[in-house]
JSON list of N, CA and C in Angstrom, two decimals:
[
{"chain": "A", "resi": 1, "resn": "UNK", "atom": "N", "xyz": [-62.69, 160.22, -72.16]},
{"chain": "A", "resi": 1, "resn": "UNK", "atom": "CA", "xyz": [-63.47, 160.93, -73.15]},
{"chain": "A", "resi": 1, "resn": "UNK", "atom": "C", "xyz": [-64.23, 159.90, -73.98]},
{"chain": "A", "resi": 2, "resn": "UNK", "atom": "N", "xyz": [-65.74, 160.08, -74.06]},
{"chain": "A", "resi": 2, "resn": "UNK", "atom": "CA", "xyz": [-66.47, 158.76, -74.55]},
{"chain": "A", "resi": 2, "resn": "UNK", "atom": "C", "xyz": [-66.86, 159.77, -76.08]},
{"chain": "A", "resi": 3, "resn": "UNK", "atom": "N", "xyz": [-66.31, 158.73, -77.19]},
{"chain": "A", "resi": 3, "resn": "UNK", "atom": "CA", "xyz": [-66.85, 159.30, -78.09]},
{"chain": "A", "resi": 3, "resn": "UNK", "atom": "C", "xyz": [-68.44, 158.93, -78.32]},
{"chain": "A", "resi": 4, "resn": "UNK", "atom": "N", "xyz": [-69.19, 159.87, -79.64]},
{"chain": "A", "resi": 4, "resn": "UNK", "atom": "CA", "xyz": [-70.47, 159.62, -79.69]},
{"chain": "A", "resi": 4, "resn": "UNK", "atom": "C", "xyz": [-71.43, 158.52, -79.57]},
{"chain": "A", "resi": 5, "resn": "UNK", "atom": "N", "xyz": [-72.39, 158.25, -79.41]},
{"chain": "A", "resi": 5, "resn": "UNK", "atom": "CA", "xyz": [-73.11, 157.19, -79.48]},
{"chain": "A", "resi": 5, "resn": "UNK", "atom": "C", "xyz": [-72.74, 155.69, -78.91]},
{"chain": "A", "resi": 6, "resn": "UNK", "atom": "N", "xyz": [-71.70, 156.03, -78.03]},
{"chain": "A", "resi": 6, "resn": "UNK", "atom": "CA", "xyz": [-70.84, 155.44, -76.60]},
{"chain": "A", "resi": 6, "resn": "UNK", "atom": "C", "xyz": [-71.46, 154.80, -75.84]},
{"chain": "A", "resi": 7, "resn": "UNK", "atom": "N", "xyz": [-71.45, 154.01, -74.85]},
{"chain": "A", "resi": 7, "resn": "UNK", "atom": "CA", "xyz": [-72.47, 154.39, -73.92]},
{"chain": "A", "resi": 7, "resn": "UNK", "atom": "C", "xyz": [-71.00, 154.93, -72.54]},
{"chain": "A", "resi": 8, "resn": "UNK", "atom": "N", "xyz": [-71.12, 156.04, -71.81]},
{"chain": "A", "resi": 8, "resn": "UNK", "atom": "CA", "xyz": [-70.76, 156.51, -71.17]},
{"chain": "A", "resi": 8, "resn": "UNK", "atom": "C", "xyz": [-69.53, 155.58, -70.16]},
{"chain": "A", "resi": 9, "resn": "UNK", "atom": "N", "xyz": [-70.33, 154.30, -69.53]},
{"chain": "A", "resi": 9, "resn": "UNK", "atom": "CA", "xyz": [-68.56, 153.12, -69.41]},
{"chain": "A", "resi": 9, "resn": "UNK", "atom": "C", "xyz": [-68.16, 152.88, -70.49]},
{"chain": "A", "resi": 10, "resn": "UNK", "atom": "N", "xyz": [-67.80, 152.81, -71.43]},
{"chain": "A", "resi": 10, "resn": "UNK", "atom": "CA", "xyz": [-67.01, 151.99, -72.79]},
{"chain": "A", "resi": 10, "resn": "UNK", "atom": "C", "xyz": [-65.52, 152.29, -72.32]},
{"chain": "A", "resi": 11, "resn": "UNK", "atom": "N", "xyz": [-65.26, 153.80, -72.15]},
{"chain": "A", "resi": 11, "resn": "UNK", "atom": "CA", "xyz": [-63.67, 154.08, -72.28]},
{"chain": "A", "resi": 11, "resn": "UNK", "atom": "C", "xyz": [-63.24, 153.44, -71.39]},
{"chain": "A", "resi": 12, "resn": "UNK", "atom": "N", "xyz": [-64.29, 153.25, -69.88]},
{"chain": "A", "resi": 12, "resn": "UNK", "atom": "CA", "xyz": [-63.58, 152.85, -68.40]},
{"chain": "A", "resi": 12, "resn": "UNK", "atom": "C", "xyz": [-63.09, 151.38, -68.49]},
{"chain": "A", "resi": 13, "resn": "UNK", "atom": "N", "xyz": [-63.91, 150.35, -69.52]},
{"chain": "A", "resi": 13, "resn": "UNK", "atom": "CA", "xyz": [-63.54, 149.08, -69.56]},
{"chain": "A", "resi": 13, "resn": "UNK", "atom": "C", "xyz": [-62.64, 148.63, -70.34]},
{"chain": "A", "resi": 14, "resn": "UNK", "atom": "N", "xyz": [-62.24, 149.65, -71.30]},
{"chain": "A", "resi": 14, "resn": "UNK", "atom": "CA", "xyz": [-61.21, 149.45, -72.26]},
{"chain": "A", "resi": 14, "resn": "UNK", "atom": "C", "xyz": [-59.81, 149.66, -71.50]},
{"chain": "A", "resi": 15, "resn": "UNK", "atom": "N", "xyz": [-59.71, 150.86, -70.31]},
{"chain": "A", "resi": 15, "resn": "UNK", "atom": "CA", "xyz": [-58.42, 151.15, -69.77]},
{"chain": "A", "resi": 15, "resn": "UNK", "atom": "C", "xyz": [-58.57, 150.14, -69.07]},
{"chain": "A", "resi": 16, "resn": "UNK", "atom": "N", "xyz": [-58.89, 149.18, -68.24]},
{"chain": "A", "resi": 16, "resn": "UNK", "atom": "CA", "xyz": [-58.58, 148.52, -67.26]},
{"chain": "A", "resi": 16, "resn": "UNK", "atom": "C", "xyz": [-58.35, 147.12, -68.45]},
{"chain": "A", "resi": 17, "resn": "UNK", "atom": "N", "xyz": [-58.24, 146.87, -69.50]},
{"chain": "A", "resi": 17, "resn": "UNK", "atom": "CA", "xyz": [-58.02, 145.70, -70.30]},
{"chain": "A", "resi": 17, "resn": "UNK", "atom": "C", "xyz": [-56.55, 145.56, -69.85]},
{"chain": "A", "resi": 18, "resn": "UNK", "atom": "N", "xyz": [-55.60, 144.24, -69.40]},
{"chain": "A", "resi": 18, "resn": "UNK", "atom": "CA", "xyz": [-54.46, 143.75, -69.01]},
{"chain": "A", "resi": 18, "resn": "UNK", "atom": "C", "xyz": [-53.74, 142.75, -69.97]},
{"chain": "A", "resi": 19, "resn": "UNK", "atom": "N", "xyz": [-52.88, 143.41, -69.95]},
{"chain": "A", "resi": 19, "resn": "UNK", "atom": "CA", "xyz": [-51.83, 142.23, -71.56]},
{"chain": "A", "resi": 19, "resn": "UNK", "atom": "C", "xyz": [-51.66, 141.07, -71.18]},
{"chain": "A", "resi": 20, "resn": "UNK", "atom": "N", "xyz": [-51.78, 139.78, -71.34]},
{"chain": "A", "resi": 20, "resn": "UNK", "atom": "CA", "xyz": [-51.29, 138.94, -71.03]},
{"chain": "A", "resi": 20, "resn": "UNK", "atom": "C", "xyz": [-49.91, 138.51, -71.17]},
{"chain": "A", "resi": 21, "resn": "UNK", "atom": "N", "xyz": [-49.35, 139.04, -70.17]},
{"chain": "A", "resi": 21, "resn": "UNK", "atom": "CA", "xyz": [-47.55, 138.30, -70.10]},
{"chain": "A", "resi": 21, "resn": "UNK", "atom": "C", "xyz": [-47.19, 136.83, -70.41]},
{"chain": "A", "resi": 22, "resn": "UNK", "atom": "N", "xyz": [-48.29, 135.74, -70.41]},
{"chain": "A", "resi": 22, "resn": "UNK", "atom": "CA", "xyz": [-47.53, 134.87, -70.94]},
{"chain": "A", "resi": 22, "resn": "UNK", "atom": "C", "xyz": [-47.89, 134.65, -72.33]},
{"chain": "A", "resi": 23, "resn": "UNK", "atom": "N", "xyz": [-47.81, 136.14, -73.41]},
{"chain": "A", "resi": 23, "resn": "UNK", "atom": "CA", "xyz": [-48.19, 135.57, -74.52]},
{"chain": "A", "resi": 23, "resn": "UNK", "atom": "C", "xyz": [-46.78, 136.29, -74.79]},
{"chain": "A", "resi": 24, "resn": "UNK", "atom": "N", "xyz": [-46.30, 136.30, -76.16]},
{"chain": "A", "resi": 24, "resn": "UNK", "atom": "CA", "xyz": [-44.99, 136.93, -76.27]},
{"chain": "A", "resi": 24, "resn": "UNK", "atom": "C", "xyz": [-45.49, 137.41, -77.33]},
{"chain": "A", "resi": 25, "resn": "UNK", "atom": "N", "xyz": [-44.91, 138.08, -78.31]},
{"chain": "A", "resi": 25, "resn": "UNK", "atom": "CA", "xyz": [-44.64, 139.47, -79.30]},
{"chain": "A", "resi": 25, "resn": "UNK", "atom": "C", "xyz": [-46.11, 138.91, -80.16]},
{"chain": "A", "resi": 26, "resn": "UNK", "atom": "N", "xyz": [-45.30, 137.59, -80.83]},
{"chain": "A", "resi": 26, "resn": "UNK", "atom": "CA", "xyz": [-46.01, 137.53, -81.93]},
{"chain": "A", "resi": 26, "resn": "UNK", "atom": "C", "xyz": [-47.05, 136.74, -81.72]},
{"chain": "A", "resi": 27, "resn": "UNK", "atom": "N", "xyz": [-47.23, 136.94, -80.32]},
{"chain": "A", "resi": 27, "resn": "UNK", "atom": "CA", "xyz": [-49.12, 135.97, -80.09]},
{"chain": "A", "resi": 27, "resn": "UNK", "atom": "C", "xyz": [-49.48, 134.75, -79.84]},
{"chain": "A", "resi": 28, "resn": "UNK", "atom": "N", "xyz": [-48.04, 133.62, -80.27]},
{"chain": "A", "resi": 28, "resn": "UNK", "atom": "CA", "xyz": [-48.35, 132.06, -80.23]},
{"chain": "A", "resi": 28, "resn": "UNK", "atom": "C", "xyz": [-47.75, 131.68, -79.23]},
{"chain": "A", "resi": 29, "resn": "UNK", "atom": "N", "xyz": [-45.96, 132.10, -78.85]},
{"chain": "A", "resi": 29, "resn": "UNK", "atom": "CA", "xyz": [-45.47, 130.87, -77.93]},
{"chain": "A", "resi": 29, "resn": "UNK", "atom": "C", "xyz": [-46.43, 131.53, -76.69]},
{"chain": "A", "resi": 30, "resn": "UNK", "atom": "N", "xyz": [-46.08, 130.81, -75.92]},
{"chain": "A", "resi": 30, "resn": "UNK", "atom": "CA", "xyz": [-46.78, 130.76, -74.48]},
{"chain": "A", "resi": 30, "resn": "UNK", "atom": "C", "xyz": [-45.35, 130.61, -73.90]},
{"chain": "A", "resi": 31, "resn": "UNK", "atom": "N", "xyz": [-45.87, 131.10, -72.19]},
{"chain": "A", "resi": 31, "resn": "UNK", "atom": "CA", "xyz": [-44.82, 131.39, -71.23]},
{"chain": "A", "resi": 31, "resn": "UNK", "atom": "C", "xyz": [-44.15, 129.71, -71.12]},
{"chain": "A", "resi": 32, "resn": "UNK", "atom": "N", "xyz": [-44.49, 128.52, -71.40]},
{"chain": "A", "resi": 32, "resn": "UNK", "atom": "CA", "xyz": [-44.87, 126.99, -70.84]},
{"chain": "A", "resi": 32, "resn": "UNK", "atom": "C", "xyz": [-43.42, 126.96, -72.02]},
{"chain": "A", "resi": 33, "resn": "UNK", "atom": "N", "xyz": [-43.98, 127.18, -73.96]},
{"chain": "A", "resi": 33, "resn": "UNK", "atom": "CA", "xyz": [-42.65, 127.01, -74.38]},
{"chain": "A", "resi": 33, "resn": "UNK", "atom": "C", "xyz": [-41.63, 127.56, -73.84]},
{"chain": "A", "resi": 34, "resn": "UNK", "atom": "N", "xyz": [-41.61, 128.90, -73.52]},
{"chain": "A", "resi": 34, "resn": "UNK", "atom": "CA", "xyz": [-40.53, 129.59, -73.19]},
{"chain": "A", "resi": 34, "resn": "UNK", "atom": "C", "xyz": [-39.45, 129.04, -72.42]},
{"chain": "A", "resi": 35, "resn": "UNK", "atom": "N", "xyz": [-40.40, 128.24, -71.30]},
{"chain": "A", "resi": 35, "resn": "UNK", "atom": "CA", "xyz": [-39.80, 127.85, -70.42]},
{"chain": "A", "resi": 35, "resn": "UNK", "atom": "C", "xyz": [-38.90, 126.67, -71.16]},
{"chain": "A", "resi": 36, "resn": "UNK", "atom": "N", "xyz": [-39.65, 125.76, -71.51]},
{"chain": "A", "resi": 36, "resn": "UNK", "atom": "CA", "xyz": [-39.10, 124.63, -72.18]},
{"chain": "A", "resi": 36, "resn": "UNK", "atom": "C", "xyz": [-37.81, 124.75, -73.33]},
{"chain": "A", "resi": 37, "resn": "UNK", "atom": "N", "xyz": [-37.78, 126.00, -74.12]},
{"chain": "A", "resi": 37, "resn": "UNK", "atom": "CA", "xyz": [-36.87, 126.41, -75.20]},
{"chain": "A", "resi": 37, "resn": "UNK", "atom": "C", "xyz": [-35.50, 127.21, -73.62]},
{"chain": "A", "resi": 38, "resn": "UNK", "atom": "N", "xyz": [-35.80, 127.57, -73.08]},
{"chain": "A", "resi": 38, "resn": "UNK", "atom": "CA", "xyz": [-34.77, 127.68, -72.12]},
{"chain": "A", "resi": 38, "resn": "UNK", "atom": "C", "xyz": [-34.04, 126.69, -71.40]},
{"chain": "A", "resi": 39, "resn": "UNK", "atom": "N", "xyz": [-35.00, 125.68, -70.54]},
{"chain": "A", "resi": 39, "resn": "UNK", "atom": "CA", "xyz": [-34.15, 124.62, -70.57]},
{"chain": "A", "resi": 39, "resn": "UNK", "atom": "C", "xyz": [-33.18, 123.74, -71.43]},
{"chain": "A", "resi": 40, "resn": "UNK", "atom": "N", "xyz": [-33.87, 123.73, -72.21]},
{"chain": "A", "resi": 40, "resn": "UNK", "atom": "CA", "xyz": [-32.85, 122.80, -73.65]},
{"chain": "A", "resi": 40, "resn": "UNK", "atom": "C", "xyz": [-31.79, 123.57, -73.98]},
{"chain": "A", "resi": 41, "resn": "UNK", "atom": "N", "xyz": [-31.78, 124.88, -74.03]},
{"chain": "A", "resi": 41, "resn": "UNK", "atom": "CA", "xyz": [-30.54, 125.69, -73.82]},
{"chain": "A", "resi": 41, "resn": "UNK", "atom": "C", "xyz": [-29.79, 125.68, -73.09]},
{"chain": "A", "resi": 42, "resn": "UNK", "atom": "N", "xyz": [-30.07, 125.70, -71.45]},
{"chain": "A", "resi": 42, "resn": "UNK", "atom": "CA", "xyz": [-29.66, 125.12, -70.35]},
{"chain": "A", "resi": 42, "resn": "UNK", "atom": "C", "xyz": [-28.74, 124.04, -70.41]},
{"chain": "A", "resi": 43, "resn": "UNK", "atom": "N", "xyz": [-29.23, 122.74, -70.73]},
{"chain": "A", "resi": 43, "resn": "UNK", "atom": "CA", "xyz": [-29.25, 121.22, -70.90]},
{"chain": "A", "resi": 43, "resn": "UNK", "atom": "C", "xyz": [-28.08, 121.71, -71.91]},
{"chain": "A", "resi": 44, "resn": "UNK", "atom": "N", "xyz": [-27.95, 122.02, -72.98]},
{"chain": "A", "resi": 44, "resn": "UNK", "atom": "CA", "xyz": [-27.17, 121.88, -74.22]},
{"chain": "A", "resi": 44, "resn": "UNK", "atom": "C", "xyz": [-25.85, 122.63, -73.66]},
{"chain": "A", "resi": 45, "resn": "UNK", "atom": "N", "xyz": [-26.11, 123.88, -72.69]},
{"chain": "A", "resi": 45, "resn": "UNK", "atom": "CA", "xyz": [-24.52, 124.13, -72.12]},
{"chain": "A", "resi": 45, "resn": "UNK", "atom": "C", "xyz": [-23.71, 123.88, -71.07]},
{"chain": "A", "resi": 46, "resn": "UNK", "atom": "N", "xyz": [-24.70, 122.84, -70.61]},
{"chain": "A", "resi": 46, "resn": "UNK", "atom": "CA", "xyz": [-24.25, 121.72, -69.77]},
{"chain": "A", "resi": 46, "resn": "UNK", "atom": "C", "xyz": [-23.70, 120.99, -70.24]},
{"chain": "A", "resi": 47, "resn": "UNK", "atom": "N", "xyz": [-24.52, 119.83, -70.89]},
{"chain": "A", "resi": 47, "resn": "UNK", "atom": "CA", "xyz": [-23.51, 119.24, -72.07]},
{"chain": "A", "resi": 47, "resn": "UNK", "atom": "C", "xyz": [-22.65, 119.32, -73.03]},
{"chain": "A", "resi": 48, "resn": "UNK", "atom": "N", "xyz": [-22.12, 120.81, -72.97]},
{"chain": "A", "resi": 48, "resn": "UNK", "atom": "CA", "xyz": [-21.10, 121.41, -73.84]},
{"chain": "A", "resi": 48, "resn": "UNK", "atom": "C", "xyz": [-19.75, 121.33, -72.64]},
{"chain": "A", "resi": 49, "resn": "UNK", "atom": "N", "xyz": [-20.38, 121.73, -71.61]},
{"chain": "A", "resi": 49, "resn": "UNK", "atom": "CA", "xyz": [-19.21, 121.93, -70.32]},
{"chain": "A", "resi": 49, "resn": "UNK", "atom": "C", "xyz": [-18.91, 120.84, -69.95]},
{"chain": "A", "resi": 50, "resn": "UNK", "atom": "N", "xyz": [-19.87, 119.15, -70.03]},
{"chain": "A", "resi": 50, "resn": "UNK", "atom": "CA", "xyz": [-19.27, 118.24, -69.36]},
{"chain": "A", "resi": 50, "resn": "UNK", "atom": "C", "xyz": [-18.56, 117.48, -70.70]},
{"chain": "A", "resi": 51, "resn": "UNK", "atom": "N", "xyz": [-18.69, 117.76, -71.56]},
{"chain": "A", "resi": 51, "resn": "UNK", "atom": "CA", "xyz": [-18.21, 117.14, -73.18]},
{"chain": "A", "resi": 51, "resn": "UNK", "atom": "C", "xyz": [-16.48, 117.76, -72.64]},
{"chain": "A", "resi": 52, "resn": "UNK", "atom": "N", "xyz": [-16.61, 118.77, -72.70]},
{"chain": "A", "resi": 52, "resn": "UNK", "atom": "CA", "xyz": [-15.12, 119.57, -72.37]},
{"chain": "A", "resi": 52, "resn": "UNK", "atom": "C", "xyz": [-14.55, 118.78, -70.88]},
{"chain": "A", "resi": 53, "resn": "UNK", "atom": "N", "xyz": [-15.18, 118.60, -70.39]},
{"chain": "A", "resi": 53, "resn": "UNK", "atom": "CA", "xyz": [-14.39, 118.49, -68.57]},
{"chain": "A", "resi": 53, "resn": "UNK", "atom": "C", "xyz": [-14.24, 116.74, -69.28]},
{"chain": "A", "resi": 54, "resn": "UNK", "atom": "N", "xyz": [-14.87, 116.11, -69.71]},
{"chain": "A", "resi": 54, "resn": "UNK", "atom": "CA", "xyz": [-14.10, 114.94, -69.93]},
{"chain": "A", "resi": 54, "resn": "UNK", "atom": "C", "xyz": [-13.19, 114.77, -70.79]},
{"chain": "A", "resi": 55, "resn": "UNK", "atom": "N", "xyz": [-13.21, 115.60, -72.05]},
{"chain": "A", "resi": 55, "resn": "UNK", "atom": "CA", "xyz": [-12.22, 115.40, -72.43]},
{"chain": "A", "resi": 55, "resn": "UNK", "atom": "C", "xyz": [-10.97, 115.82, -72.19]},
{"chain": "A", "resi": 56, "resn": "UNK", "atom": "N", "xyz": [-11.10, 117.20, -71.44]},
{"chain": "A", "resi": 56, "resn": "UNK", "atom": "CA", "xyz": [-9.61, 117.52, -70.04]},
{"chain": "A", "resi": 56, "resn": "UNK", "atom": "C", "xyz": [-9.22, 115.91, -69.33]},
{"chain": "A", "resi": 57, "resn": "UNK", "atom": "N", "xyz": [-10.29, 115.34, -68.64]},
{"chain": "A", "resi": 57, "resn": "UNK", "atom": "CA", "xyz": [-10.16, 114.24, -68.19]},
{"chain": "A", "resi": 57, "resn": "UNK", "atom": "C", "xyz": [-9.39, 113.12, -68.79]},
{"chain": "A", "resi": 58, "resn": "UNK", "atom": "N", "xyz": [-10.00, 112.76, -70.39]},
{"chain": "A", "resi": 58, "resn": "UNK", "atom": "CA", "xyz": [-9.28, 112.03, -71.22]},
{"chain": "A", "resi": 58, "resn": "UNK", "atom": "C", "xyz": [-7.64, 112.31, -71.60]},
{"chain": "A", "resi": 59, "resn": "UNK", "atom": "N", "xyz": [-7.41, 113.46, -71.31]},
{"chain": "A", "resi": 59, "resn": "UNK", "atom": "CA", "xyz": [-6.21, 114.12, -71.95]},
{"chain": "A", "resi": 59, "resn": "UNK", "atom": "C", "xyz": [-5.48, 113.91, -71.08]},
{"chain": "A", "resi": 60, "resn": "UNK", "atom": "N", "xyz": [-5.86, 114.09, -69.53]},
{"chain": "A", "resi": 60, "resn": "UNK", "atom": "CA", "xyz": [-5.36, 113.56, -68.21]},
{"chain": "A", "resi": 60, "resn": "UNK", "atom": "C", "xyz": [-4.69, 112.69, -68.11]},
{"chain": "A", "resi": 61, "resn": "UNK", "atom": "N", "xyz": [-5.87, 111.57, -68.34]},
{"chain": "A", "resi": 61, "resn": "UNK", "atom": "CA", "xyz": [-5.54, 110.54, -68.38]},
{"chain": "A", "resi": 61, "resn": "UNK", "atom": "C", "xyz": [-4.50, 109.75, -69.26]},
{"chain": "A", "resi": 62, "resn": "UNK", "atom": "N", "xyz": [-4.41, 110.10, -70.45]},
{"chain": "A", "resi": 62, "resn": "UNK", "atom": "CA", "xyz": [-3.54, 109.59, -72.00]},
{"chain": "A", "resi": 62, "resn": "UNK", "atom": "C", "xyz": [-1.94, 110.37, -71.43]},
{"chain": "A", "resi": 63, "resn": "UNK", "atom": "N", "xyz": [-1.98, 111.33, -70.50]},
{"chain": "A", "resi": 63, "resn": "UNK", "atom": "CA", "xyz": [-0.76, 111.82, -70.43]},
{"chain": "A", "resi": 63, "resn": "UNK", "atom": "C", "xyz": [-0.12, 111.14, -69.31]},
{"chain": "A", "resi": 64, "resn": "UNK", "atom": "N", "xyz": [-0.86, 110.47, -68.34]},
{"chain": "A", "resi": 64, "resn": "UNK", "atom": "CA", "xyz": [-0.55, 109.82, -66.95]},
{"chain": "A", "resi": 64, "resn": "UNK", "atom": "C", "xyz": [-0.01, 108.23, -68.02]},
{"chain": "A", "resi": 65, "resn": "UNK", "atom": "N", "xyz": [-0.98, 107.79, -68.35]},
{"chain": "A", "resi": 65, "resn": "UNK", "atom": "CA", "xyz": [-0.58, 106.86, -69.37]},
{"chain": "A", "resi": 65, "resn": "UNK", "atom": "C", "xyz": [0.84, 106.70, -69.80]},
{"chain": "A", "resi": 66, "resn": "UNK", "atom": "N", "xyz": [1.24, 107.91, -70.45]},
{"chain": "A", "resi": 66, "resn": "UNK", "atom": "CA", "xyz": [2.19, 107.96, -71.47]},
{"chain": "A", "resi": 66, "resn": "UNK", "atom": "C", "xyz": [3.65, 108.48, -70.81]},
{"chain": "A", "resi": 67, "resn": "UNK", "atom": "N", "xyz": [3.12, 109.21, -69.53]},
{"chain": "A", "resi": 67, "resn": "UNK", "atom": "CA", "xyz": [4.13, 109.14, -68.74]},
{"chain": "A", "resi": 67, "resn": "UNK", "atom": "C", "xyz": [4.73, 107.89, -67.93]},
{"chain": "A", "resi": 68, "resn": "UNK", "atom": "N", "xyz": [3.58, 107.00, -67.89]},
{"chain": "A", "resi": 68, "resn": "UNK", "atom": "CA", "xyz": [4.04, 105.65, -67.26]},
{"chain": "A", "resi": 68, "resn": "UNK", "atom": "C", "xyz": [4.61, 104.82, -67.85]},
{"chain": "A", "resi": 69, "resn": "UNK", "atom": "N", "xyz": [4.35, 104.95, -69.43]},
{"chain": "A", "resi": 69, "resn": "UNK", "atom": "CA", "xyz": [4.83, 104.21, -70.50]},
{"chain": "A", "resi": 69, "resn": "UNK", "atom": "C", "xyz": [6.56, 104.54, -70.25]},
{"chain": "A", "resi": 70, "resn": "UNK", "atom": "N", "xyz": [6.47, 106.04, -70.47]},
{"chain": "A", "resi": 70, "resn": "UNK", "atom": "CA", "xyz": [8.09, 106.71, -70.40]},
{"chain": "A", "resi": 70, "resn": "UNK", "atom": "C", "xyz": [8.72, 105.97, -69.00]},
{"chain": "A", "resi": 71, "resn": "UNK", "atom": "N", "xyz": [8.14, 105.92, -68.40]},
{"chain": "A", "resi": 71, "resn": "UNK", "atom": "CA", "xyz": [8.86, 105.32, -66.89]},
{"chain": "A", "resi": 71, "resn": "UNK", "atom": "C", "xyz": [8.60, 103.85, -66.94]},
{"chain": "A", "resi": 72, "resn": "UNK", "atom": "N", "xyz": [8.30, 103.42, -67.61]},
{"chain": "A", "resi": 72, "resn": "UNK", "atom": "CA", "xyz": [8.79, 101.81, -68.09]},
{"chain": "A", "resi": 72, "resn": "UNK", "atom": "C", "xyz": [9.90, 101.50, -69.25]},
{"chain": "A", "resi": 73, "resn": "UNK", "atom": "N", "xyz": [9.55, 102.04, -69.83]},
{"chain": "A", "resi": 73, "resn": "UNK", "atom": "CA", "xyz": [10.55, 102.34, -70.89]},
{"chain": "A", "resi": 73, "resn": "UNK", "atom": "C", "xyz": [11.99, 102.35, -70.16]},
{"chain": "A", "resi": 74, "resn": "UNK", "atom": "N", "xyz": [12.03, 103.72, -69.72]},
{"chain": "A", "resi": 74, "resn": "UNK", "atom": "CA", "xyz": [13.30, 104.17, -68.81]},
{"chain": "A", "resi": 74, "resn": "UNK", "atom": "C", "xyz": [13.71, 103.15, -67.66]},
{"chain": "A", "resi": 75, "resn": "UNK", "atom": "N", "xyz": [12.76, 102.59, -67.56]},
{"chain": "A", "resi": 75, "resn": "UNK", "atom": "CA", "xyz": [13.41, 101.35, -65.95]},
{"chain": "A", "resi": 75, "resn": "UNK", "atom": "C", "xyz": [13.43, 99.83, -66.94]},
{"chain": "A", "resi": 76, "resn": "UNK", "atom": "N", "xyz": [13.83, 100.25, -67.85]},
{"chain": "A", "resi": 76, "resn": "UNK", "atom": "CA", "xyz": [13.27, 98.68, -68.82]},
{"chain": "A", "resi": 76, "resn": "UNK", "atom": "C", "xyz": [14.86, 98.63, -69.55]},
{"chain": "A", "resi": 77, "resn": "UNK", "atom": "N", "xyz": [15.03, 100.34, -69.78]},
{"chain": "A", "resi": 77, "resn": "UNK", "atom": "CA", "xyz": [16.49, 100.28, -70.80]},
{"chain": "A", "resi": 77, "resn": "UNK", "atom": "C", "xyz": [17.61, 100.55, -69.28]},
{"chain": "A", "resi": 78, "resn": "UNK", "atom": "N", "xyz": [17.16, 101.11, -68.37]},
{"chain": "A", "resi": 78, "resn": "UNK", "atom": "CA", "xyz": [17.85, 100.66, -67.20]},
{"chain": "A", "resi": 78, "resn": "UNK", "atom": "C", "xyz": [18.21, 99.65, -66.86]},
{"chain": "A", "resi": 79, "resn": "UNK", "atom": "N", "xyz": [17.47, 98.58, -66.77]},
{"chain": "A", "resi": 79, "resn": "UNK", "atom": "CA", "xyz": [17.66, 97.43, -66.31]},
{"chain": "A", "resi": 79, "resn": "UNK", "atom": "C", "xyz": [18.78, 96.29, -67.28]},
{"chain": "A", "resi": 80, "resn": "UNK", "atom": "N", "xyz": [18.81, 96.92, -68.09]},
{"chain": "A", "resi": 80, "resn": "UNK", "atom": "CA", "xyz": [19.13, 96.26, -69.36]},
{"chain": "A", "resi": 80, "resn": "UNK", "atom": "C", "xyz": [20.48, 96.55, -69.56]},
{"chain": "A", "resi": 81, "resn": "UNK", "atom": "N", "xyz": [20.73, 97.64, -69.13]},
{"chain": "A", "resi": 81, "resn": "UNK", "atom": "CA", "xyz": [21.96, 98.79, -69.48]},
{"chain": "A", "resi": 81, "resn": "UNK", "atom": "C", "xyz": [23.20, 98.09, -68.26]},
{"chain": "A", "resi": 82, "resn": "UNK", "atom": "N", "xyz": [22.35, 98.16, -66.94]},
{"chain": "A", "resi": 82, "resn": "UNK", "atom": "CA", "xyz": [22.99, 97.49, -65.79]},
{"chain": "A", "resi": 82, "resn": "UNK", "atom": "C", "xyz": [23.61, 95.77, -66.28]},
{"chain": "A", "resi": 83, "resn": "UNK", "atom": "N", "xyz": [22.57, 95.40, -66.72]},
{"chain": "A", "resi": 83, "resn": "UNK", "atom": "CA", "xyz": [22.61, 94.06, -66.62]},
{"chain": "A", "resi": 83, "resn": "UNK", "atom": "C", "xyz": [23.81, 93.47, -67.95]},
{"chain": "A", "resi": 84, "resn": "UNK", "atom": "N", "xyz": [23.74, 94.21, -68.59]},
{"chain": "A", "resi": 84, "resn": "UNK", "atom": "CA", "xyz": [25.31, 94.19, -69.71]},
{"chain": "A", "resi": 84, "resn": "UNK", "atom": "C", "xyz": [26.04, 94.85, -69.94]},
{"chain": "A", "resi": 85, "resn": "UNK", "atom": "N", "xyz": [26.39, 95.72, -68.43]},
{"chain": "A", "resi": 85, "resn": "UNK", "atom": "CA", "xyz": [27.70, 96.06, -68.40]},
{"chain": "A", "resi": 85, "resn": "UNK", "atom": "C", "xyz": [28.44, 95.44, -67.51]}
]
């Protein structure tokens, strides 16, 4: 429906106008930040998961440690125990 003093295409070029998807709500970021603010999100819960898996690792490790300590200890007051009786 062309209103007055129109010229008869106006309405047809207005319906075929297409949104641009890589603009977002409020008009500025672009699809390019988007991408980029996702990776770093990405990146950051990666580095949240390998922060954690090493320090499982560290904890691993301090307990292998401390168990070896205990088994020196124990073959140390063994040896000792034997040796003066």
């Amino acid at each position: 429906m062309a209103f007055p003093k129109e010229p008869a295409g106006a309405n047809a070029a207005i319906q075929t106008v297409e949104i641009d998807s890589s603009v977002s709500v409020d008009g500025v970021t672009d699809e390019k930040e988007e991408i980029e603010r996702r990776q770093v999100r990405i990146l950051n819960r990666q580095g949240a998961a390998m922060l954690a898996a090493e320090k499982q690792r560290a904890d691993a490790i301090q307990r292998n440690y401390r168990n070896y300590d205990e088994a020196m200890v124990a073959a140390y007051v063994d040896i000792h125990r034997k040796a003066t009786w």
